[in-house]
Short mmCIF file of C-alpha atoms in Angstrom, two decimals:
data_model
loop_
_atom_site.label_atom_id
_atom_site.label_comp_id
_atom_site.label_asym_id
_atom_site.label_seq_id
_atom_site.Cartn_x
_atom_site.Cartn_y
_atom_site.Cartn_z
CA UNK A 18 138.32 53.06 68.15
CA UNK A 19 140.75 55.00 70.68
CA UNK A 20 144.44 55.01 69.53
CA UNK A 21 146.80 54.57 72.34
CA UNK A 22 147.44 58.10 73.85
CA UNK A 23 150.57 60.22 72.56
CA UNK A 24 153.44 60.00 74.62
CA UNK A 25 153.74 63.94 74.25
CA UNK A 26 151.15 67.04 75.18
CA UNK A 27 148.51 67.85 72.49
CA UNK A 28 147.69 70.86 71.55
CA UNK A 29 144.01 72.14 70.17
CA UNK A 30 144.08 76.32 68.97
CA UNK A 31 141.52 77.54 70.34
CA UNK A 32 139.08 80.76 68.76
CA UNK A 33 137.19 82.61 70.86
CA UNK A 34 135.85 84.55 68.60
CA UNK A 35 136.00 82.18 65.44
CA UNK A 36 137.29 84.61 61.95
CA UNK A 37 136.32 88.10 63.57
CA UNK A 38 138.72 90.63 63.67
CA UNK A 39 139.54 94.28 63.50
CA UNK A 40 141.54 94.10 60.38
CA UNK A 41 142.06 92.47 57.02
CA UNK A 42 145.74 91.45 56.00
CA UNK A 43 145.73 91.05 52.01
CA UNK A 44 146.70 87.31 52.48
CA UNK A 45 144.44 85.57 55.29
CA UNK A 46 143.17 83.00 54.82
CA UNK A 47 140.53 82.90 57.63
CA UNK A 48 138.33 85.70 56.96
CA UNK A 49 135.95 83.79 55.25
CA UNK A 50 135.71 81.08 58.20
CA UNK A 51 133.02 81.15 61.10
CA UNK A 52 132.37 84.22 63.06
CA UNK A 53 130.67 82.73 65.75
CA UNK A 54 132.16 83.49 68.95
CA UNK A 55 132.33 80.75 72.27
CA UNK A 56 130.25 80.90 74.18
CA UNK A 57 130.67 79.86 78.40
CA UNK A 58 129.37 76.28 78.75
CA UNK A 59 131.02 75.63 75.51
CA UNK A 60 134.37 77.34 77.08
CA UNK A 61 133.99 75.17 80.22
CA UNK A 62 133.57 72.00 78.50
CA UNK A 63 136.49 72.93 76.47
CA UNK A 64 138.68 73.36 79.40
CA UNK A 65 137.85 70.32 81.35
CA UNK A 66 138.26 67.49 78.45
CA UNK A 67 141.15 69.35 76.98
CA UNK A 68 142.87 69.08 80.48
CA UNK A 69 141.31 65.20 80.70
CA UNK A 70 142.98 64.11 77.09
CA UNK A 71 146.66 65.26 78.60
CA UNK A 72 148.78 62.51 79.19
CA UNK A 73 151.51 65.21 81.16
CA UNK A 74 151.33 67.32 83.43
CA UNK A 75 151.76 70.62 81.27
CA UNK A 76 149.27 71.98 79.58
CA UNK A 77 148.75 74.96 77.20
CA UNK A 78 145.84 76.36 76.34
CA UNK A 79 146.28 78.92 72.84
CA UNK A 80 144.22 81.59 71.71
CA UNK A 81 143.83 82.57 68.73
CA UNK A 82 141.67 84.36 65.94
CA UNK A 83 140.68 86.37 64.78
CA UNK A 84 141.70 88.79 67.02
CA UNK A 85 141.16 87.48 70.49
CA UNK A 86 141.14 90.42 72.33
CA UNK A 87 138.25 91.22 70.88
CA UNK A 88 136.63 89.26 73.67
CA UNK A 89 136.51 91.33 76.77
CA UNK A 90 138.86 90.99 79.70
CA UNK A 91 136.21 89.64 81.67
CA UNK A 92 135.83 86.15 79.44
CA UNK A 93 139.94 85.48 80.20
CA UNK A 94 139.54 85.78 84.19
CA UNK A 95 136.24 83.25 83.98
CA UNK A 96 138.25 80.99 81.30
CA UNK A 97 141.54 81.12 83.75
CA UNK A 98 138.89 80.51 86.62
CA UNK A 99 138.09 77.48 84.86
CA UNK A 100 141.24 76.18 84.41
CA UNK A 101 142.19 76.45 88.30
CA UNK A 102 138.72 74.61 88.76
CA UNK A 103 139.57 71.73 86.34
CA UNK A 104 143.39 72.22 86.17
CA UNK A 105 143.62 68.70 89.29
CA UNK A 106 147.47 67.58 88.86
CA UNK A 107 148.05 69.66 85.69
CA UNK A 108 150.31 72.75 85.15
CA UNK A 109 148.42 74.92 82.69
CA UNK A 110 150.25 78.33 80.70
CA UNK A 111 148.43 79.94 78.11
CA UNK A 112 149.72 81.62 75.24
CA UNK A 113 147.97 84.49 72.99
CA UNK A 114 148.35 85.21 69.12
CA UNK A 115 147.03 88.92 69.00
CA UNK A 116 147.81 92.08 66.22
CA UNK A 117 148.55 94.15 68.94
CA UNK A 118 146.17 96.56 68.21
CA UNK A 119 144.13 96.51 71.14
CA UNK A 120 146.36 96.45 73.93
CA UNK A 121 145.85 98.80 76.69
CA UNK A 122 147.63 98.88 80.05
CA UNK A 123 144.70 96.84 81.85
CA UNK A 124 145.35 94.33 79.40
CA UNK A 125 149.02 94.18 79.71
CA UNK A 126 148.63 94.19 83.74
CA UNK A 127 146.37 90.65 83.77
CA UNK A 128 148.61 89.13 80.72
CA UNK A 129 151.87 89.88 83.01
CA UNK A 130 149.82 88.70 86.11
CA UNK A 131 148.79 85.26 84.70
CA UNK A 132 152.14 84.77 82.89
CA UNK A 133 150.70 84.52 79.36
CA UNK A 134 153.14 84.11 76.46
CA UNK A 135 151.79 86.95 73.79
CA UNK A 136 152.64 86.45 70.10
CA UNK A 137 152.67 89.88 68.09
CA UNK A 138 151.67 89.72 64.18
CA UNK A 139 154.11 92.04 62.40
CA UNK A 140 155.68 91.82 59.37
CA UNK A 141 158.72 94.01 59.75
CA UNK A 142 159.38 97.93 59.41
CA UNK A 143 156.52 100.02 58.73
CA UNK A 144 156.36 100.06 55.01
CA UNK A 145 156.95 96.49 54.69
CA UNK A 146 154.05 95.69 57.50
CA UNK A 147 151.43 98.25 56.54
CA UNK A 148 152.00 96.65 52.47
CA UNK A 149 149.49 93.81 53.65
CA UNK A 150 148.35 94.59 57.12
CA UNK A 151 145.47 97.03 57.65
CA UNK A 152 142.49 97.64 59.26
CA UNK A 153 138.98 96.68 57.42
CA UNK A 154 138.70 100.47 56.51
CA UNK A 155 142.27 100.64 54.60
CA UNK A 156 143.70 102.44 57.31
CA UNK A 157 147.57 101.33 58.94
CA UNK A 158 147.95 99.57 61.57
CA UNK A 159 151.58 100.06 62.29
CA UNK A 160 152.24 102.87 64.50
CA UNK A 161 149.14 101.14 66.76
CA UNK A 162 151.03 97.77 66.90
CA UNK A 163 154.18 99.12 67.83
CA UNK A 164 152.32 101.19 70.78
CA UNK A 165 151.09 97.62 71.93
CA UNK A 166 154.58 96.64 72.02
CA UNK A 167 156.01 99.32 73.94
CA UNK A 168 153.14 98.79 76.19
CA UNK A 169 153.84 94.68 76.91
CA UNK A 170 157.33 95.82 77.22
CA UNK A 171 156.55 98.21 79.65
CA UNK A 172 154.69 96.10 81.86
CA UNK A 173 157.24 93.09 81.89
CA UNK A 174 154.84 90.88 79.56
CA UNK A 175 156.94 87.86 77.99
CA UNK A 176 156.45 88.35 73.71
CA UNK A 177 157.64 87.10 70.16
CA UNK A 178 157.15 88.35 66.73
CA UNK A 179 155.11 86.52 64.82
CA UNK A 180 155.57 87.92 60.86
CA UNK A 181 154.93 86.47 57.40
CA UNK A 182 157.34 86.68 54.93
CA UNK A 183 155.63 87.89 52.02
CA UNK A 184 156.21 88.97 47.63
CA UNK A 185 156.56 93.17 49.71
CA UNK A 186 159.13 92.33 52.13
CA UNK A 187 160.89 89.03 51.12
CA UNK A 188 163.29 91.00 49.49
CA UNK A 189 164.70 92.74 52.22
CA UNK A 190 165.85 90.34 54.90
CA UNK A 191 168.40 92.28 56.66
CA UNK A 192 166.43 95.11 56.80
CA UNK A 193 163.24 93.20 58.23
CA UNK A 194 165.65 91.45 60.81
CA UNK A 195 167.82 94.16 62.19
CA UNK A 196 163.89 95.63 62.66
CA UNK A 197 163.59 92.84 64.79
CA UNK A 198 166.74 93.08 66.11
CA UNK A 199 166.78 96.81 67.29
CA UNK A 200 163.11 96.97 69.10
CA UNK A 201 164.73 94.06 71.79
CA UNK A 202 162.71 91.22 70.25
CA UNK A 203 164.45 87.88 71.33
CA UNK A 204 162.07 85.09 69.97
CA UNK A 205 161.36 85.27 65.84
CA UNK A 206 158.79 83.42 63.81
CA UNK A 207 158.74 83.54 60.65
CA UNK A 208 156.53 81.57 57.93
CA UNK A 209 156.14 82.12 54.13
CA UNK A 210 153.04 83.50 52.84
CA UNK A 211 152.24 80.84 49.95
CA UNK A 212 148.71 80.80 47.88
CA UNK A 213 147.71 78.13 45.57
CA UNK A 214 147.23 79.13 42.55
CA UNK A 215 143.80 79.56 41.23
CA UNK A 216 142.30 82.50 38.68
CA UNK A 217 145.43 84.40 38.86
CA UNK A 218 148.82 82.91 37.74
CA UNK A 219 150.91 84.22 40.54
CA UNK A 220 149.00 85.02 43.86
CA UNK A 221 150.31 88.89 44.55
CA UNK A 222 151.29 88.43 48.14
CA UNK A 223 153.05 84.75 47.84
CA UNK A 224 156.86 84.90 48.48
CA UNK A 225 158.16 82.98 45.64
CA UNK A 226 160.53 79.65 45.70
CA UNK A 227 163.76 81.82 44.87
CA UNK A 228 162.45 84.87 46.79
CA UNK A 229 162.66 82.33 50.17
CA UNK A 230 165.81 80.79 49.90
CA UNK A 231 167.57 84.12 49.39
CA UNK A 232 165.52 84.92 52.22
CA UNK A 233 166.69 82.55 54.51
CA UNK A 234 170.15 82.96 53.67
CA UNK A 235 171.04 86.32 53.72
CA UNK A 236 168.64 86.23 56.93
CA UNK A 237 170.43 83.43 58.33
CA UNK A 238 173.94 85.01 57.95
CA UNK A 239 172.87 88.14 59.33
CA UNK A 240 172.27 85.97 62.75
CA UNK A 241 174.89 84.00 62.34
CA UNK A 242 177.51 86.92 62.43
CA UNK A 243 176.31 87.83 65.79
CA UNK A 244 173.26 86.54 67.25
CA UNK A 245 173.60 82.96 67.89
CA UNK A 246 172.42 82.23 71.28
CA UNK A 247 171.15 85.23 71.68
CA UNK A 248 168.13 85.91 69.40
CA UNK A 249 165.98 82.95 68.93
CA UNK A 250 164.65 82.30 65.56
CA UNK A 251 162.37 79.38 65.40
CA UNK A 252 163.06 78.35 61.69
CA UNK A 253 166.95 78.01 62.67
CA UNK A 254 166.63 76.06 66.19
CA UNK A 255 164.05 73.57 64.09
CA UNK A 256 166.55 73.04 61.43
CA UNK A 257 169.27 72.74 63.89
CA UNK A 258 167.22 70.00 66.30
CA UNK A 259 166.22 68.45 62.73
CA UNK A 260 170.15 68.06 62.12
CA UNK A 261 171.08 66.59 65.51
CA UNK A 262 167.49 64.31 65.17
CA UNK A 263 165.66 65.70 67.68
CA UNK A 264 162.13 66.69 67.76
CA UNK A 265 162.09 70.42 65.90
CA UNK A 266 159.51 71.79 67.68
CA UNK A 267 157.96 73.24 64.47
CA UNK A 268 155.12 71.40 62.97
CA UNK A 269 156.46 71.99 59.46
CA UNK A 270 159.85 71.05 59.42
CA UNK A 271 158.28 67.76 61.93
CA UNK A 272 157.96 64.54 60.09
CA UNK A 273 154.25 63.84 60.39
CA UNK A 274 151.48 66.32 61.27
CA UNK A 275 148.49 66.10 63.38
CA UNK A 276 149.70 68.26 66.52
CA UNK A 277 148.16 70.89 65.83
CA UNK A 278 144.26 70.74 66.22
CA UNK A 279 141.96 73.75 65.92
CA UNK A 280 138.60 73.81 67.95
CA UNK A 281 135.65 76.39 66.23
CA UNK A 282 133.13 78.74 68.02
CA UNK A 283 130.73 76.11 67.41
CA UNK A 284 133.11 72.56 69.37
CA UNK A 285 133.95 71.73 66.10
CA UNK A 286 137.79 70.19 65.84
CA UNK A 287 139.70 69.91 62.57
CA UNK A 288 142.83 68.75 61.64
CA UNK A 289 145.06 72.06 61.59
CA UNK A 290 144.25 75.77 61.01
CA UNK A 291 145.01 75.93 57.66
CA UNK A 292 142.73 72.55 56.68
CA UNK A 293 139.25 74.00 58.23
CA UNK A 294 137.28 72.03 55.64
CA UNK A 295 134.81 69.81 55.37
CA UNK A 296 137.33 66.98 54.32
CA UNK A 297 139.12 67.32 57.46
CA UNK A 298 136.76 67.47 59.99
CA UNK A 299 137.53 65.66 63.18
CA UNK A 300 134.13 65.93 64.78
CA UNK A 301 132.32 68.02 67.45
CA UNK A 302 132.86 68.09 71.18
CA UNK A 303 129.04 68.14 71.31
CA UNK A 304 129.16 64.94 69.73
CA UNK A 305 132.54 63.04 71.31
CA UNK A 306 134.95 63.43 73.66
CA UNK A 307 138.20 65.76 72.55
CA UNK A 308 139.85 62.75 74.05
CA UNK A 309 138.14 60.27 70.92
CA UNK A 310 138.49 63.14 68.58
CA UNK A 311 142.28 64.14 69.35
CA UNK A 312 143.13 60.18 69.98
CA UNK A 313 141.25 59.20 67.03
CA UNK A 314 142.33 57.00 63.57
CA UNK A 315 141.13 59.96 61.64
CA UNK A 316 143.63 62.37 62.86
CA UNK A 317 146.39 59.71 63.11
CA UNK A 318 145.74 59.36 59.42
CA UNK A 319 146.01 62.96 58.77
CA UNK A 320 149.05 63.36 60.47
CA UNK A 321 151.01 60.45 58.77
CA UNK A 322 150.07 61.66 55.29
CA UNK A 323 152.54 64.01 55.28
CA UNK A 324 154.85 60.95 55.28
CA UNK A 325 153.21 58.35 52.86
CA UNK A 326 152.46 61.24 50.10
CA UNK A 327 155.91 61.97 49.67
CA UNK A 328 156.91 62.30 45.89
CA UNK A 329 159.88 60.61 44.41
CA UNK A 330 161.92 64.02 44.75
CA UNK A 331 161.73 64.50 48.30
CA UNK A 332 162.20 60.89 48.68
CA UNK A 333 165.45 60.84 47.07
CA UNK A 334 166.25 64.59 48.82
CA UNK A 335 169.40 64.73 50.75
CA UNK A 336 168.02 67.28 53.23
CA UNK A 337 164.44 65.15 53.28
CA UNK A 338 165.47 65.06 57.29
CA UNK A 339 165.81 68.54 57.75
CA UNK A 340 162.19 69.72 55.84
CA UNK A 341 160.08 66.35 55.65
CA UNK A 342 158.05 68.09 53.03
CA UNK A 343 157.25 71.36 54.87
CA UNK A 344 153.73 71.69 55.20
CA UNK A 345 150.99 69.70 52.98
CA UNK A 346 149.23 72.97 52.29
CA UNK A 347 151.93 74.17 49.85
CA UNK A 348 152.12 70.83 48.53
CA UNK A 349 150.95 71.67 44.79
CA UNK A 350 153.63 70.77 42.47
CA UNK A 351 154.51 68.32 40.38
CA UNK A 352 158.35 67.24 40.88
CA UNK A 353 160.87 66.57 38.31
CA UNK A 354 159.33 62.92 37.61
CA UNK A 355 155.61 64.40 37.12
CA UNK A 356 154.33 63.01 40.81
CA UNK A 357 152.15 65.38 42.51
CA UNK A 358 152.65 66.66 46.20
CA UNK A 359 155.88 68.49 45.57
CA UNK A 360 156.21 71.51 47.39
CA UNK A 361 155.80 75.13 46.21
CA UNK A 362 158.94 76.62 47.94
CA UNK A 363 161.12 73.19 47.62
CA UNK A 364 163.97 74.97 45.81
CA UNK A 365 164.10 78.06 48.23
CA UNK A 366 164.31 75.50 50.89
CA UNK A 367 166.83 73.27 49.26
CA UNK A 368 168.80 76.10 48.47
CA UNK A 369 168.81 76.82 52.55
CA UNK A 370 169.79 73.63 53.50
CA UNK A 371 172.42 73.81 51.03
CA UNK A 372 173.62 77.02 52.69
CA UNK A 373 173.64 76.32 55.54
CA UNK A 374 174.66 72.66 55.90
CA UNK A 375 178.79 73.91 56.69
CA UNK A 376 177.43 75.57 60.09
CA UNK A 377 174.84 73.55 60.82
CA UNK A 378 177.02 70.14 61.76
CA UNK A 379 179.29 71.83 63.48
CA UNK A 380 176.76 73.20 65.34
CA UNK A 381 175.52 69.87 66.09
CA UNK A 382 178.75 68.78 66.95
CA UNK A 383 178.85 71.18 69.49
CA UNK A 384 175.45 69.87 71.07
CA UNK A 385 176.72 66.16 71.20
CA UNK A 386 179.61 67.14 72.42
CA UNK A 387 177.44 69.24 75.74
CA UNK A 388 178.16 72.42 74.26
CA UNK A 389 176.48 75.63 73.52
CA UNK A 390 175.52 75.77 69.63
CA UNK A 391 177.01 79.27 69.51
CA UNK A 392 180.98 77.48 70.70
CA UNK A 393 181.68 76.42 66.75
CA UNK A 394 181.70 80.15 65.65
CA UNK A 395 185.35 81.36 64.65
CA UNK A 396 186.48 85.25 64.71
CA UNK A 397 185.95 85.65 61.94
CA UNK A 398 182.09 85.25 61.38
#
């Protein structure tokens, strides 16, 4: 049975080349997913009941990996080709999650062309990124990420920084954001590397619960000081639109999941990226419609889980409006009453909400009121 359409776009990640890519980051968890790549009928199928199951007119098609660019220049013009043949009433943008590795100046030219929204992975200065984040020989991969920055900035292509925060660089926050700061970037992401624990007691690269709250806050004071308004950092503006009650924009800190869909080389959809298991399984555009798969009581379910499996704690949390949970993948804790489902980095995030509660309303204030966020700030922040 169809559920009644979503009264907002959906969104389905998309990987062209499944798990393949040119290097291999100490934490990913998708190596060890399919490296089958998609293929053209596949790719036009895609594009024409993806663009069907929109219920507005924007649409956004998102690439991801793997490394994408991995797939030649010549599979982007044939899948923006069909897009213009399918796109009908619909405005379509595409967005790209890349390592920036592979970026040449032909690149750059069609991604500034076709108005693509590029997402670099990088994980702050050069000892703090090349910790984790080299290529399948052992090699660095700084010095040839930056170059792909300098070359997007060169030819006028819109960016943001994608970066983990991780156990190597969570303890330097104002030295990973002035980074940021100094090379121009204007939109942040951020999220916290966090592995279950399994053989090992500790996972290596997982930023611990303390390590992210002190994250967050010294982070967050660094951009308060100077930067509101003008640097963009997606964990902030959620919290923010989470403290006025509007929707944060950040499928974390959002109260239910299910947004998020991933499609595999092979038309198989699952829930989210980081819940490509069996268990969660959606189906196969081979098999349905993405229209019965994204509008289906499967997903639905999925997505209000992150509700119903709330433990006492979070239920009796203050801030439970601000974090709903976080995400059910770092969900492995037991909370103070012995229920299951707490999360692994509750206390970091308490302790940011804590924080940063003062600045936040009047912030919000400011919004009801029709004014920029950045009019509460006295001289002397």
């Amino acid at each position: 049975m169809v559920a009644t359409p979503f009264g907002h776009p959906v969104y389905v990640m998309l990987k062209p080349v499944g798990a393949v890519c040119n290097m291999a980051c100490n934490y990913c968890y998708y190596l060890e997913k399919s490296r089958q790549t998609l293929d053209k009928e596949l790719l036009e199928q895609f594009t024409r009941e993806y663009i069907e199951a929109q219920t507005q007119r924007d649409v956004l098609f998102i690439w991801h990996g793997g490394e994408p660019l991995l797939r030649p220049l010549s599979f982007y013009r044939h899948a923006l080709e069909l897009q213009r043949r399918h796109a009908g009433w619909h405005h379509i943008d595409n967005c790209l999650q890349t390592n920036g590795t592979l970026l040449t100046d032909e690149w750059c030219e069609f991604l500034r062309e076709n108005h693509f929204l590029v997402g670099i992975s990088i994980d702050g200065p050069q000892e703090l990124h090349d910790g984790y984040r080299r290529y399948r020989n052992g090699t660095p991969t700084f010095d040839d990420v930056m170059k792909g920055i300098r070359l997007l900035q060169k030819h006028g292509v819109e960016w943001n920084a994608m970066a983990t925060v991780n156990s190597l660089n969570a303890d330097h926050p104002i030295e990973f954001y002035r980074f940021f700061k100094e090379m121009g970037c204007q939109f942040l992401q951020f999220t916290p590397v966090v592995e279950p624990p399994t053989s090992h007691p500790s996972p290596l690269t997982s930023v611990n619960p303390a390590q992210w709250g002190r994250f967050l806050c010294q982070l967050y004071d660094e951009w308060l000081r100077e930067d509101v308004g003008r640097l963009f950092v997606q964990l902030f503006d959620a919290t923010l639109a989470n403290w006025v009650g509007a929707e944060p924009g950040l499928c974390s800190l959002s109260p239910t999941c299910g947004s998020a869909t991933v499609m595999e080389a092979d038309g198989t959809v699952y829930a989210c990226d980081h819940f490509v298991f069996p268990e969660y399984r959606l189906g196969n555009i081979h098999q349905q419609s993405l229209t019965q798969i994204l509008y289906s009581e499967q997903l639905r379910t999925f997505g209000q889980q992150k509700l119903t499996a709330l433990p006492r704690q979070c239920r009796e949390c203050q801030f439970l409006f601000a974090c709903h949970g976080e995400c059910p993948r770092n969900r492995f804790v037991r909370d103070r009453y012995g229920e299951p489902g707490l999360n692994y980095l509750c206390e970091g995030y308490h302790q940011f909400f804590s924080h940063v509660a003062p600045t936040m309303n009047l912030m919000a204030q400011a919004l009801r009121e029709g004014r920029p966020a950045s009019d509460f700030l006295p001289h002397s922040f």
